[in-house]
Coordinates of C-alpha atoms in Angstrom, one line a residue:
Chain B
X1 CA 39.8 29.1 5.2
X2 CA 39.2 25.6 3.9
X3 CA 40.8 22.5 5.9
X4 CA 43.5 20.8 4.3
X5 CA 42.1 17.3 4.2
X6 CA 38.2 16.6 4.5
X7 CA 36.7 14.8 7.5
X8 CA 39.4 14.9 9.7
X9 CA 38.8 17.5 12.0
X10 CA 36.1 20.6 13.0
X11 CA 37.0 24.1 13.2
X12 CA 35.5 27.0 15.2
X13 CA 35.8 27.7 18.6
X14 CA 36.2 24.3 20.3
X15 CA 38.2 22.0 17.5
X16 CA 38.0 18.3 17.7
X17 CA 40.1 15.7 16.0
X18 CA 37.1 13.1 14.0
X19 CA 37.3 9.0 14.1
X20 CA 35.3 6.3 12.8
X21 CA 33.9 4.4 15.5
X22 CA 33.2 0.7 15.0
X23 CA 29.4 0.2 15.8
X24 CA 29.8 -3.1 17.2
X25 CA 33.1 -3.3 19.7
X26 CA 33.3 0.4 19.5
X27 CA 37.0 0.4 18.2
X28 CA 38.5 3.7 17.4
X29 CA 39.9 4.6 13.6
X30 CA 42.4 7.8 13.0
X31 CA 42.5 9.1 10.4
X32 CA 38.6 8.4 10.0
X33 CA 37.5 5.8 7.0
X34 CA 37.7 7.6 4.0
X35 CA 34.0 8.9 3.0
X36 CA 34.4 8.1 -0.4
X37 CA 35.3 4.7 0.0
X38 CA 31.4 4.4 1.8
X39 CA 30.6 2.7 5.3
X40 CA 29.7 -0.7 3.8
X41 CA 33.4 -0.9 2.7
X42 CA 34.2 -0.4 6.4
X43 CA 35.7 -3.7 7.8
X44 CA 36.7 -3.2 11.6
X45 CA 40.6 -3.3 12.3
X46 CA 39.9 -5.5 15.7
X47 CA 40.6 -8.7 14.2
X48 CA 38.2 -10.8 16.8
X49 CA 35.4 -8.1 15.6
X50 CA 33.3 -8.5 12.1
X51 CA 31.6 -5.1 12.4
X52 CA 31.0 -3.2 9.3
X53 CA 30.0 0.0 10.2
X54 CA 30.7 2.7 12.0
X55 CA 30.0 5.8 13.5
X56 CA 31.9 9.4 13.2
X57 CA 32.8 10.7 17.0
X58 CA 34.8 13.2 18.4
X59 CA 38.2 13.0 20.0
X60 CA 39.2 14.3 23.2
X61 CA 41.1 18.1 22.4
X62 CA 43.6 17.2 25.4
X63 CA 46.2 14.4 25.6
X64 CA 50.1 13.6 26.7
X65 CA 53.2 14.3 24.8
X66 CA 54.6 10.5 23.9
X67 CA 57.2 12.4 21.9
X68 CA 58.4 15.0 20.0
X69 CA 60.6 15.9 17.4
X70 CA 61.2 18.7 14.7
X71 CA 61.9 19.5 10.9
X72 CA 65.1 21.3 10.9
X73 CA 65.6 20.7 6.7
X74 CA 62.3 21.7 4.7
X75 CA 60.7 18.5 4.0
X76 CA 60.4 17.3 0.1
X77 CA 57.4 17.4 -2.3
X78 CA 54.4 16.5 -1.6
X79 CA 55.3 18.6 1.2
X80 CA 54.5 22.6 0.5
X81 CA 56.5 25.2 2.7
X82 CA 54.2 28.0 4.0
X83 CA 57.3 30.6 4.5
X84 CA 60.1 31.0 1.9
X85 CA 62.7 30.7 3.6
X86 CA 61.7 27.6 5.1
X87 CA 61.1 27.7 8.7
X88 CA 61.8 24.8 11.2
X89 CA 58.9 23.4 13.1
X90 CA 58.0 20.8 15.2
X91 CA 56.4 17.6 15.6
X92 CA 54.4 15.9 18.7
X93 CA 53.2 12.6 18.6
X94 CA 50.5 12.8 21.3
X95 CA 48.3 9.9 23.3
X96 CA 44.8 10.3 23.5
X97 CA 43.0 9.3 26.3
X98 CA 41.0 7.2 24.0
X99 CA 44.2 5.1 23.7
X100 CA 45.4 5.8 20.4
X101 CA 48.6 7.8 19.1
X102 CA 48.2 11.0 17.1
X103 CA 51.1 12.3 15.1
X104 CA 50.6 16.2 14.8
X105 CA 52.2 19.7 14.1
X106 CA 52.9 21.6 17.0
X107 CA 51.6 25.1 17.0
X108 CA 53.1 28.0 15.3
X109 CA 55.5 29.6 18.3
X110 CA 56.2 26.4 19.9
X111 CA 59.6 24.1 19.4
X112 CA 61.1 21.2 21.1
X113 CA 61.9 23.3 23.9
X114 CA 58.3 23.8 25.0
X115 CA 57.8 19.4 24.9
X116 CA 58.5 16.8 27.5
X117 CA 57.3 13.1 27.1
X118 CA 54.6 13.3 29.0
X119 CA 53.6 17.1 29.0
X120 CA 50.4 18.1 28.3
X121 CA 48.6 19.2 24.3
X122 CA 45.6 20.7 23.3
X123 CA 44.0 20.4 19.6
X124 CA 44.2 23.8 17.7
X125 CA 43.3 25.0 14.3
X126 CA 45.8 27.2 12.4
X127 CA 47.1 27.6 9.1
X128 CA 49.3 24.8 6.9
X129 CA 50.1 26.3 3.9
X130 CA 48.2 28.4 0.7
X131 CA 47.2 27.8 -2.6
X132 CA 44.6 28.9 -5.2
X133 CA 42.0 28.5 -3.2
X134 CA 43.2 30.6 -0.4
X135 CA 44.6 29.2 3.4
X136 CA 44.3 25.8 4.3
X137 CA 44.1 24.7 7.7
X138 CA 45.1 21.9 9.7
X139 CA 45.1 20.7 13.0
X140 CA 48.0 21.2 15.4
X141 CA 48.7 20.2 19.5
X142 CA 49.4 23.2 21.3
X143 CA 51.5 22.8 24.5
X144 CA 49.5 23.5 27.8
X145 CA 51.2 25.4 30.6
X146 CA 51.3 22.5 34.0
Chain T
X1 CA 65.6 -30.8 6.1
X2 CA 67.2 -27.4 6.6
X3 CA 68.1 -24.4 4.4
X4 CA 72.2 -23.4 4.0
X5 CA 73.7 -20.1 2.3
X6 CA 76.0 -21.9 0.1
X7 CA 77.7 -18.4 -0.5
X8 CA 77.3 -14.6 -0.6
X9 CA 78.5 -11.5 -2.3
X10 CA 78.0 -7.6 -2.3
X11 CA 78.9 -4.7 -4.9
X12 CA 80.6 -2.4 -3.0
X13 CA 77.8 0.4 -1.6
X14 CA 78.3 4.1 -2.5
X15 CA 77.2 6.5 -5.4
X16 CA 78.0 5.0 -8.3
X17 CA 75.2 6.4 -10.6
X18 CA 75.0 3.6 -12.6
X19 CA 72.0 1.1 -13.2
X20 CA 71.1 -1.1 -10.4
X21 CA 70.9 -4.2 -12.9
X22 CA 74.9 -3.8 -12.8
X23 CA 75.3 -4.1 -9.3
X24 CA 73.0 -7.0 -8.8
X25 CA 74.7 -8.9 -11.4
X26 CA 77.9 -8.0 -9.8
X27 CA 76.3 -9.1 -5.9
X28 CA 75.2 -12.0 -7.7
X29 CA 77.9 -13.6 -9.7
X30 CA 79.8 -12.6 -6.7
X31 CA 77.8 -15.3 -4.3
X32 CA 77.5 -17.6 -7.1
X33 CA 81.4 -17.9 -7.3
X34 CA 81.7 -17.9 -3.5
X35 CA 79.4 -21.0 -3.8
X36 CA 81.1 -22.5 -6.7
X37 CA 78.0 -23.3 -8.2
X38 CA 77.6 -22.7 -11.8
X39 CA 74.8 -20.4 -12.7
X40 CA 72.8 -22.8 -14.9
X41 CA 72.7 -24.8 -11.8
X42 CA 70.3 -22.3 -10.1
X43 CA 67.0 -23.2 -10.4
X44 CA 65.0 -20.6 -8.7
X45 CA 66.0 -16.5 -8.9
X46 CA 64.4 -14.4 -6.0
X47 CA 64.5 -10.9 -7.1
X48 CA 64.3 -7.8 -3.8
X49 CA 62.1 -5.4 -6.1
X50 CA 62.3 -1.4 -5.0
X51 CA 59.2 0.7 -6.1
X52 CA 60.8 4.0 -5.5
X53 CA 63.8 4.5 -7.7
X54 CA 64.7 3.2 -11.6
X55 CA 60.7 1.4 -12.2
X56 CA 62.3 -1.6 -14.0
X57 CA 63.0 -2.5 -10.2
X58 CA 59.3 -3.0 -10.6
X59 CA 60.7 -6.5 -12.8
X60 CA 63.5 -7.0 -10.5
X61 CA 63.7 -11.0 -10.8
X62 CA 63.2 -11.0 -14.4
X63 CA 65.5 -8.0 -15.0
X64 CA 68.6 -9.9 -12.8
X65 CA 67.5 -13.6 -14.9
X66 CA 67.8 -11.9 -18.1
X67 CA 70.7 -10.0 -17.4
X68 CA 72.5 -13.1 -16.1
X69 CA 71.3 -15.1 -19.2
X70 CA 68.1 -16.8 -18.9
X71 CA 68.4 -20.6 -17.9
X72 CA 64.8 -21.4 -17.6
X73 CA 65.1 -21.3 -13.2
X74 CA 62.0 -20.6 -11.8
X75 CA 61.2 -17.5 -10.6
X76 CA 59.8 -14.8 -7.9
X77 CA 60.0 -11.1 -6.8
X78 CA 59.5 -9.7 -3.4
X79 CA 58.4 -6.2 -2.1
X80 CA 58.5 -5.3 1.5
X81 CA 59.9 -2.3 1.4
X82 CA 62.9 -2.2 3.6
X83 CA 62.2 -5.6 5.1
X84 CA 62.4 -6.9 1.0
X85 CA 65.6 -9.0 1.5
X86 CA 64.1 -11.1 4.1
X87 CA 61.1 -11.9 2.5
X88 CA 63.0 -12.8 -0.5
X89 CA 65.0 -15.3 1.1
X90 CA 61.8 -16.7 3.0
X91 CA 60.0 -17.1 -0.2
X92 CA 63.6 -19.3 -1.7
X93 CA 63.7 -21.0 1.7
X94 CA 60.1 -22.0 1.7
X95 CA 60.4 -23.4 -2.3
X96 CA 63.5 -25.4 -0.6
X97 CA 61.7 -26.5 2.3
X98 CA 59.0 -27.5 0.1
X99 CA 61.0 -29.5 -2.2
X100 CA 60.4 -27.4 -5.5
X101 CA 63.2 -26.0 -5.3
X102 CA 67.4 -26.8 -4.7
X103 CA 69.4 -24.1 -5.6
X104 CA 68.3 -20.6 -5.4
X105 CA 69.8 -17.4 -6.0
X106 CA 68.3 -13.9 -4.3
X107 CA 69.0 -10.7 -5.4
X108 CA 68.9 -7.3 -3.9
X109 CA 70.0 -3.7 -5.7
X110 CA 69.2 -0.3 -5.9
X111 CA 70.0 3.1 -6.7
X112 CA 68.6 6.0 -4.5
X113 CA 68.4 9.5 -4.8
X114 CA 70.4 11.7 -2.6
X115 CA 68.5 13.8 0.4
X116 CA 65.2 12.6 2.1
X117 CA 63.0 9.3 0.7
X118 CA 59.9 10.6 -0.6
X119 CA 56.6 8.7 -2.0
X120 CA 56.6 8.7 -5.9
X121 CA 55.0 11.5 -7.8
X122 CA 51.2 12.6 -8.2
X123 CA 48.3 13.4 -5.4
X124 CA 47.1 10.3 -3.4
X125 CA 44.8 11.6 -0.6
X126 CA 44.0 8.1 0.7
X127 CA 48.2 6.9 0.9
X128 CA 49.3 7.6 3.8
X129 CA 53.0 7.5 2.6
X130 CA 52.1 10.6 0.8
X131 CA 49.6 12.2 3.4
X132 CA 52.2 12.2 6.6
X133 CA 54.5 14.8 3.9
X134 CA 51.9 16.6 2.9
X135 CA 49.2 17.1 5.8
X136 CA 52.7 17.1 8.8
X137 CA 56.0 17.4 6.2
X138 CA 56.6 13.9 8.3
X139 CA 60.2 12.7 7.0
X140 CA 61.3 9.0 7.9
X141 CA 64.0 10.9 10.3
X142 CA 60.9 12.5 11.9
X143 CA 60.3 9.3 12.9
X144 CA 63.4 8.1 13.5
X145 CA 63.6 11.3 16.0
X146 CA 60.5 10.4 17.6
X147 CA 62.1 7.3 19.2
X148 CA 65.3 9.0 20.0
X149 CA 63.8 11.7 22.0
X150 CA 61.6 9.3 24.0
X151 CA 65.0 7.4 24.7
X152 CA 66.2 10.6 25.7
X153 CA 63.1 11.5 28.3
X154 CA 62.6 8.1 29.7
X155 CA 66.0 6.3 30.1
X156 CA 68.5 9.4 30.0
X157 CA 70.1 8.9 27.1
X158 CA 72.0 11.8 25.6
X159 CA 72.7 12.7 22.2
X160 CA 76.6 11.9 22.9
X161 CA 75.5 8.4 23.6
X162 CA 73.8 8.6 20.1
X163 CA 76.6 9.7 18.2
X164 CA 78.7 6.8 20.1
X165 CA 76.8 4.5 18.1
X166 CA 78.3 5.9 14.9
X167 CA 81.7 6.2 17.0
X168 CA 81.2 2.0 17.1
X169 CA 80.2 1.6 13.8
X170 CA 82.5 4.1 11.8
X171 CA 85.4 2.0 13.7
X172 CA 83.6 -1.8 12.9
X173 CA 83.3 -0.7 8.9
X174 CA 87.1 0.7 8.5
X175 CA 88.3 -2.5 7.2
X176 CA 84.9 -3.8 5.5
X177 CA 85.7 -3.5 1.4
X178 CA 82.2 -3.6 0.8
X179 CA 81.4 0.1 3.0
X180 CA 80.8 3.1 1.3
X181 CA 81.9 5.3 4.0
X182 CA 85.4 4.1 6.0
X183 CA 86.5 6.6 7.9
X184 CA 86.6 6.7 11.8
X185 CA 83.8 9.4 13.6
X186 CA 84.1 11.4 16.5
X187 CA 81.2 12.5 19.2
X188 CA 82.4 15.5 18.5
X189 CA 82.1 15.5 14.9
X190 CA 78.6 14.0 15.0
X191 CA 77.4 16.7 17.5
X192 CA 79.1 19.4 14.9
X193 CA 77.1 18.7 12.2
X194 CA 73.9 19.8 11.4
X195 CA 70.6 19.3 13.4
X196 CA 68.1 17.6 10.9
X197 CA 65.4 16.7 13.3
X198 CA 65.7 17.2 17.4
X199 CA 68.0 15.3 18.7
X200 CA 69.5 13.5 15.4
X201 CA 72.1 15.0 13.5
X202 CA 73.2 14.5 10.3
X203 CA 75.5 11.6 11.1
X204 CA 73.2 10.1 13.2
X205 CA 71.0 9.1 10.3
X206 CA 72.1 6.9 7.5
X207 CA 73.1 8.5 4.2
X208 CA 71.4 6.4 0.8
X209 CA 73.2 4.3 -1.1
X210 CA 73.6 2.7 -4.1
X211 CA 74.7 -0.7 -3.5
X212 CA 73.6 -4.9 -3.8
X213 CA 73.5 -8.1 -2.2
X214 CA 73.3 -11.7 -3.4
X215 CA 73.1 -15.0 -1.3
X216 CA 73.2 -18.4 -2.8
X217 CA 70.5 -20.8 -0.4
X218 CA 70.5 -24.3 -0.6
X219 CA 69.1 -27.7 0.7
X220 CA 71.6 -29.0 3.2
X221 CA 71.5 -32.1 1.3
X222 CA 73.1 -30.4 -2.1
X223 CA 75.3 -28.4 -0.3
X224 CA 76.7 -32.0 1.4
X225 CA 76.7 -33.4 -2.0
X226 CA 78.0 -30.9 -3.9
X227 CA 80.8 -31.1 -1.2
X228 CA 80.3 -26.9 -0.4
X229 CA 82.8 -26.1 2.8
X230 CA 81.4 -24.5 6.1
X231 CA 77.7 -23.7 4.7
X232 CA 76.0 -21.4 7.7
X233 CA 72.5 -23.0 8.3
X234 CA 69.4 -20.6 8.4
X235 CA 67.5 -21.3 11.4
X236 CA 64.5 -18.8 11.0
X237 CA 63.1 -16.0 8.6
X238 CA 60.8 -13.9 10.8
X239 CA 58.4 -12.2 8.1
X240 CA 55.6 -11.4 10.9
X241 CA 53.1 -8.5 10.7
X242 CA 51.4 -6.6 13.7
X243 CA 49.6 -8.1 16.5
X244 CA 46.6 -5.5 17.0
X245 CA 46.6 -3.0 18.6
X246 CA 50.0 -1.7 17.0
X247 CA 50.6 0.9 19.7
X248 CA 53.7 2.3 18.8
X249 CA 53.6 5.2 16.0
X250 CA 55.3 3.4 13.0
X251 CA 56.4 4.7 9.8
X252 CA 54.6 6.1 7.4
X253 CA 51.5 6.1 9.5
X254 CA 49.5 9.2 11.4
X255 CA 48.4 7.5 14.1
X256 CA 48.3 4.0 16.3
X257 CA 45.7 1.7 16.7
X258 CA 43.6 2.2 19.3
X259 CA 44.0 0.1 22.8
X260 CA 41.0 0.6 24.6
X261 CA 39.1 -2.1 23.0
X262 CA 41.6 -4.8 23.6
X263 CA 44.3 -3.4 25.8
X264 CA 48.1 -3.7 24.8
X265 CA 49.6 -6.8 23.1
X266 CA 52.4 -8.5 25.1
X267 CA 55.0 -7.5 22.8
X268 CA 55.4 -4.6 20.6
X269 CA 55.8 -5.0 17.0
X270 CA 59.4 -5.4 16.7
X271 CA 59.7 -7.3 19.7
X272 CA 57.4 -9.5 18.3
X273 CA 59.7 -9.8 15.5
X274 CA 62.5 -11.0 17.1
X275 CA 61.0 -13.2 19.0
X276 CA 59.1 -15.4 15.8
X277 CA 62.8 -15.6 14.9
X278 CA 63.9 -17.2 18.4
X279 CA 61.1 -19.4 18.4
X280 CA 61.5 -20.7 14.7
X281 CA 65.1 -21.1 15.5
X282 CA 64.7 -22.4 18.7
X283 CA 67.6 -19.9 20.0
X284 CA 67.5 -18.1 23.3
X285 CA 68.1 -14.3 23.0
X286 CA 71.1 -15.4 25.4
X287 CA 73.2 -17.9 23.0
X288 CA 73.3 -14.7 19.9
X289 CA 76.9 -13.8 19.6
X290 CA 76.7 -11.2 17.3
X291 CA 73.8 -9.2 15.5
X292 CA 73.1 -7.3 12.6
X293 CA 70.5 -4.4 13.5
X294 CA 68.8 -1.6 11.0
X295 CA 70.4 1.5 12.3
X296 CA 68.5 4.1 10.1
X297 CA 69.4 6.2 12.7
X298 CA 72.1 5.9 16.0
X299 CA 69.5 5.4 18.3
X300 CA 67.1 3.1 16.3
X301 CA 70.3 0.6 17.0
X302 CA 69.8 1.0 21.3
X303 CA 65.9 0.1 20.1
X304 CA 66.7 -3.1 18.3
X305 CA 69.2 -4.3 21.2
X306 CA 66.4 -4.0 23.6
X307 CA 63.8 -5.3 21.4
X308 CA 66.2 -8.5 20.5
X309 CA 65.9 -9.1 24.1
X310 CA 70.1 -8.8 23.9
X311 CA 69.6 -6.5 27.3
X312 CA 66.3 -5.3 29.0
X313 CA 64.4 -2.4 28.2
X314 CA 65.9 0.9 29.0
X315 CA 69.2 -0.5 29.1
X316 CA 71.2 -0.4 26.0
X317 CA 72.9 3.0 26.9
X318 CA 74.8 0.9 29.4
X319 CA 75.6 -1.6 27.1
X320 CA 77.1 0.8 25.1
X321 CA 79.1 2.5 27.6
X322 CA 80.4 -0.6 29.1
X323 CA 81.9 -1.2 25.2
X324 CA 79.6 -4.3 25.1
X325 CA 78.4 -4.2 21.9
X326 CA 81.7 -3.1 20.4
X327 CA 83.5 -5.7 18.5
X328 CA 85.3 -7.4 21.6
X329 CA 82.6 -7.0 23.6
X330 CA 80.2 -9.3 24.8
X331 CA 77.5 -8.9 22.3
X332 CA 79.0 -6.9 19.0
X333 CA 76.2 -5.0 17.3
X334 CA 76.5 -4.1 13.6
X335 CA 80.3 -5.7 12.7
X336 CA 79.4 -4.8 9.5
X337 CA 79.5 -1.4 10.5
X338 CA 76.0 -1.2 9.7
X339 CA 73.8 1.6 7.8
X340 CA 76.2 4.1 9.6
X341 CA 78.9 2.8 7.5
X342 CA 76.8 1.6 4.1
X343 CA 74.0 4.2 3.7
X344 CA 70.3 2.5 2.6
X345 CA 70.2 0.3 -0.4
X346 CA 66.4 -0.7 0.1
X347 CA 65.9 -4.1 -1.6
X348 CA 69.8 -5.5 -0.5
X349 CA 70.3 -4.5 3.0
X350 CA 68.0 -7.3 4.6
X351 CA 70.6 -9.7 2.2
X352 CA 73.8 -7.6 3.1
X353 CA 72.9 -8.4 7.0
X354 CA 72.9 -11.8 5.9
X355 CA 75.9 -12.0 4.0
X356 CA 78.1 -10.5 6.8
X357 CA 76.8 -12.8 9.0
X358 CA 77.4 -15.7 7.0
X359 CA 81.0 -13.8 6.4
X360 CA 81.3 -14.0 10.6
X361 CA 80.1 -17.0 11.5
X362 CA 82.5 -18.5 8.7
X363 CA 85.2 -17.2 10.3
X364 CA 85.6 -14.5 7.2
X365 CA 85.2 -11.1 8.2
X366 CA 88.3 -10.2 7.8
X367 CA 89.4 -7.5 10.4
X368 CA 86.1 -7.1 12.1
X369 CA 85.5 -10.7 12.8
X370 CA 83.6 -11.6 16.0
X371 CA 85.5 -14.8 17.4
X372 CA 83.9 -17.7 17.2
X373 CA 80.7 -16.7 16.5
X374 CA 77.9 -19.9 16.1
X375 CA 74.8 -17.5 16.4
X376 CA 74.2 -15.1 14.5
X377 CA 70.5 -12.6 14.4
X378 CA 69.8 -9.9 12.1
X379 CA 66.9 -6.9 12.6
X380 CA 65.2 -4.6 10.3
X381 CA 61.5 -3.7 9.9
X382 CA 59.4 -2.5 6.4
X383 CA 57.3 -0.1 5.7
X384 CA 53.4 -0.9 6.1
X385 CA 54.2 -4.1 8.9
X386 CA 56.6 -5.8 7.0
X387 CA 58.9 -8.2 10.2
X388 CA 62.5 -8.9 9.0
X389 CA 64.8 -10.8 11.5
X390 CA 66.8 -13.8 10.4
X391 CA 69.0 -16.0 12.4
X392 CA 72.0 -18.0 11.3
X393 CA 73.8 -20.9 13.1
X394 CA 76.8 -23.0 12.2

């Protein structure tokens, strides 16, 4: 199992969700600064900061439904269905108590049924699609029961 | 020193399957003849330019120059993705403003494939246009689902009150020649077809078009001496980009900025369009008479209402229900009949927005006409922080 996308998240038993942390006003950056694009290309997004570099921290796994949707219709290329047929899922864009936004899967199991503005999510690992190399994984939110 | 629209013109929107070149020739000679000013008179051609679909879009001033004859004008192409109409007519206003310029013609057209927009071909691990499909299979009615359902949660709204916005609209395009689809809608019909992302249906969510859009701008000084009747002024071309933080999830982006540095910014992204608009113009949200929204889905258009300032938030499922924003009502949203009623034509709806309201507050928007409109506002918001909101006054 290989993540889909490098940097982004950890795996194993207690997942986390990776930013770049701007060393001087400490502002938060998801999805983390590319690695290949190097830290001295870094210029911090707070406009009254000039930092240039930053740090790699970990995200709290818990945060609050801000909403929710799902894909009914399989979603076009570069998009790659896992199941043929395609199977509906859904969607949770979820507020960190960091104070940023992150747009998400939910987890295999769970629909729109399961999500409330407001409701609690927790980070989980599971499987996004796979190809030659064997499963991919990505992060998801997972609803929490109140 | 102001800026007019000395005249306007559309091809009629629909699926033509022709070459966009056509219809912006079409859109064009159209608003050059409702100007009656001869083409070689132009002096600068503004060109909408769409990146998605048919690349010679990539060209679009040149390709619409060439294709009406060359004549030596001056000339420019904008992109700002859906907000590329607006920035094309700030970019002619600004060369009027400035003196470089009197007579300038700006072009939108496209043609778009049917079924979801999707980034271009190849594998770009650093766009995120092409990262939210891959990495989430995020479609722009994802998004467009993401504000309905928060509607839904926080101020009650219900998906009948959704499909009541394409009620409003099917009803306000019936007698528009330029609308692809004129045909009146039913709640019931809306809530009959298919489900394509919790709570939007199908005909909750605009359809794409092929289609075009062409306004002739002026200095008010050439337009007095050229003796062109009832030219509508342009007050303000709001072309504004994010205050940070941008806390509200915007397409094609994964995630917000974060707040905890700096807190939230008094307004929101497209509040803070709307409001460079008023402030350009000078106009209080209050004095608008009528107002041209992007409703890429129903509920995007209760959105814009509240971030027009037209009601507070929260309440724009009132509006609706009281038959407010229904032409005879006190603030008519989308005349037009809006996206519902045109389907997406990326580069020419920002100019399509303006041509109806140039059509209304002339008096010419023939049965869908707001009466006596003087103030006029139009809404819409690009890809990547692009601001689009223009007023018009007469």
């Amino acid at each position: 199992m290989t993540p889909v996308i490098e940097g982004w998240f950890t795996t194993g038993e207690e997942p986390r969700l990776l930013a770049s942390r701007c060393t001087a006003c400490r502002n938060l950056v998801f999805p983390p600064v590319s690695s290949d694009a190097g830290a001295a290309t870094f210029y911090c997004r707070n406009p009254a900061c000039d930092g240039q570099e930053h740090d790699s921290v970990e995200l709290s796994p818990r945060g609050t439904v801000w909403s929710y949707t799902d894909a009914q219709y399989q979603p076009p290329a570069p998009y790659l269905p896992a199941a043929d047929p395609f199977q509906p899922f859904a969607l949770a864009a979820v507020e960190l108590p960091e104070g940023i936004v992150v747009l998400g899967q939910v987890a295999d199991g769970f629909g729109v049924s399961d999500l409330r503005v407001g409701a609690q999510v927790e980070l989980v690992i599971e499987t996004l699609n796979v190809d030659e190399t064997g499963e991919r994984t990505i992060y998801r939110w997972k609803p929490v029961a109140a | 020193m102001s800026v007019v629209i000395a005249g306007a013109g559309m091809h009629p929107w629909g699926k033509w399957g022709r070459n966009f070149t056509e219809y912006g020739v079409h859109a064009a000679r159209a608003a050059l003849q409702d100007s009656g000013i001869a083409w070689a008179d132009v002096d600068l051609v503004v060109g909408g330019e769409t990146v998605r679909n048919g690349y010679a879009g990539y060209v679009a001033g040149s390709t619409f120059a060439q294709a009406l004859g060359w004549n030596g004008a001056r000339i420019a192409t904008s992109y700002a993705a859906c907000a590329t109409g607006a920035q094309a007519i700030d970019t002619a206003r600004a060369r009027i403003l400035a003196g470089l310029s009197e007579v300038a013609l700006v072009v939108g057209a496209d043609t778009t494939p049917k079924g979801f927009l999707a980034p271009n071909a190849g594998e770009r691990w650093n766009d995120p246009d092409w990262l939210r499909f891959r990495l989430l299979g995020m479609t722009n009615p994802a998004y467009f689902a993401l504000y309905a359902r928060r509607r839904m949660d926080l101020y009650g709204a219900t998906a009948e009150d959704f499909a009541q916005v394409k009620v409003k609209n099917a009803r306000h395009g019936l007698e528009n020649p330029y609308a692809r689809f004129r045909k009146e809608s039913s709640v019931e019909e809306v809530l009959a077809s298919p489900m394509v992302s919790d709570p939007l249906h199908l005909l909750d969510i605009c359809a794409t078009s092929d289609g075009a859009a062409a306004v002739v701008l002026t200095s008010a000084e050439y337009a007095k001496r050229h003796g062109i009747a009832s030219p509508v002024t342009v007050a303000a071309v709001s072309t504004v980009t994010p205050t940070f933080p941008n806390t509200v999830i915007d397409m094609p982006l994964l995630a917000t900025d974060c707040s905890a540095v700096t807190g939230v910014p008094e307004r929101t992204f497209k509040e803070s369009i709307g409001q460079a608009a008023y402030d350009e113009a000078g106009v209080d949200p209050a004095d608008v008479d009528v107002a041209e929204v992007y409703d890429l889905s129903t509920a995007l258009e209760l959105d814009w209402i509240e971030d027009l300032q037209l009601c507070k938030r929260g309440e724009a499922e009132a509006l609706l229900r009281a038959g407010d924003t229904t032409l005879g009502g006190r603030i008519p949203v989308n005349p037009s009949g809006g996206l519902a009623c045109f389907g997406e034509a990326v580069p020419a709806q920002a100019i399509a927005q303006v041509c109806e309201l140039t059509w209304q507050l002339q008096g010419r928007a023939e049965g869908r006409q707001v009466e006596g409109a003087r103030v006029g506002i139009t809404a819409n918001q690009g890809l990547f922080g692009h601001g689009s909101s223009v007023i018009l006054t007469r």
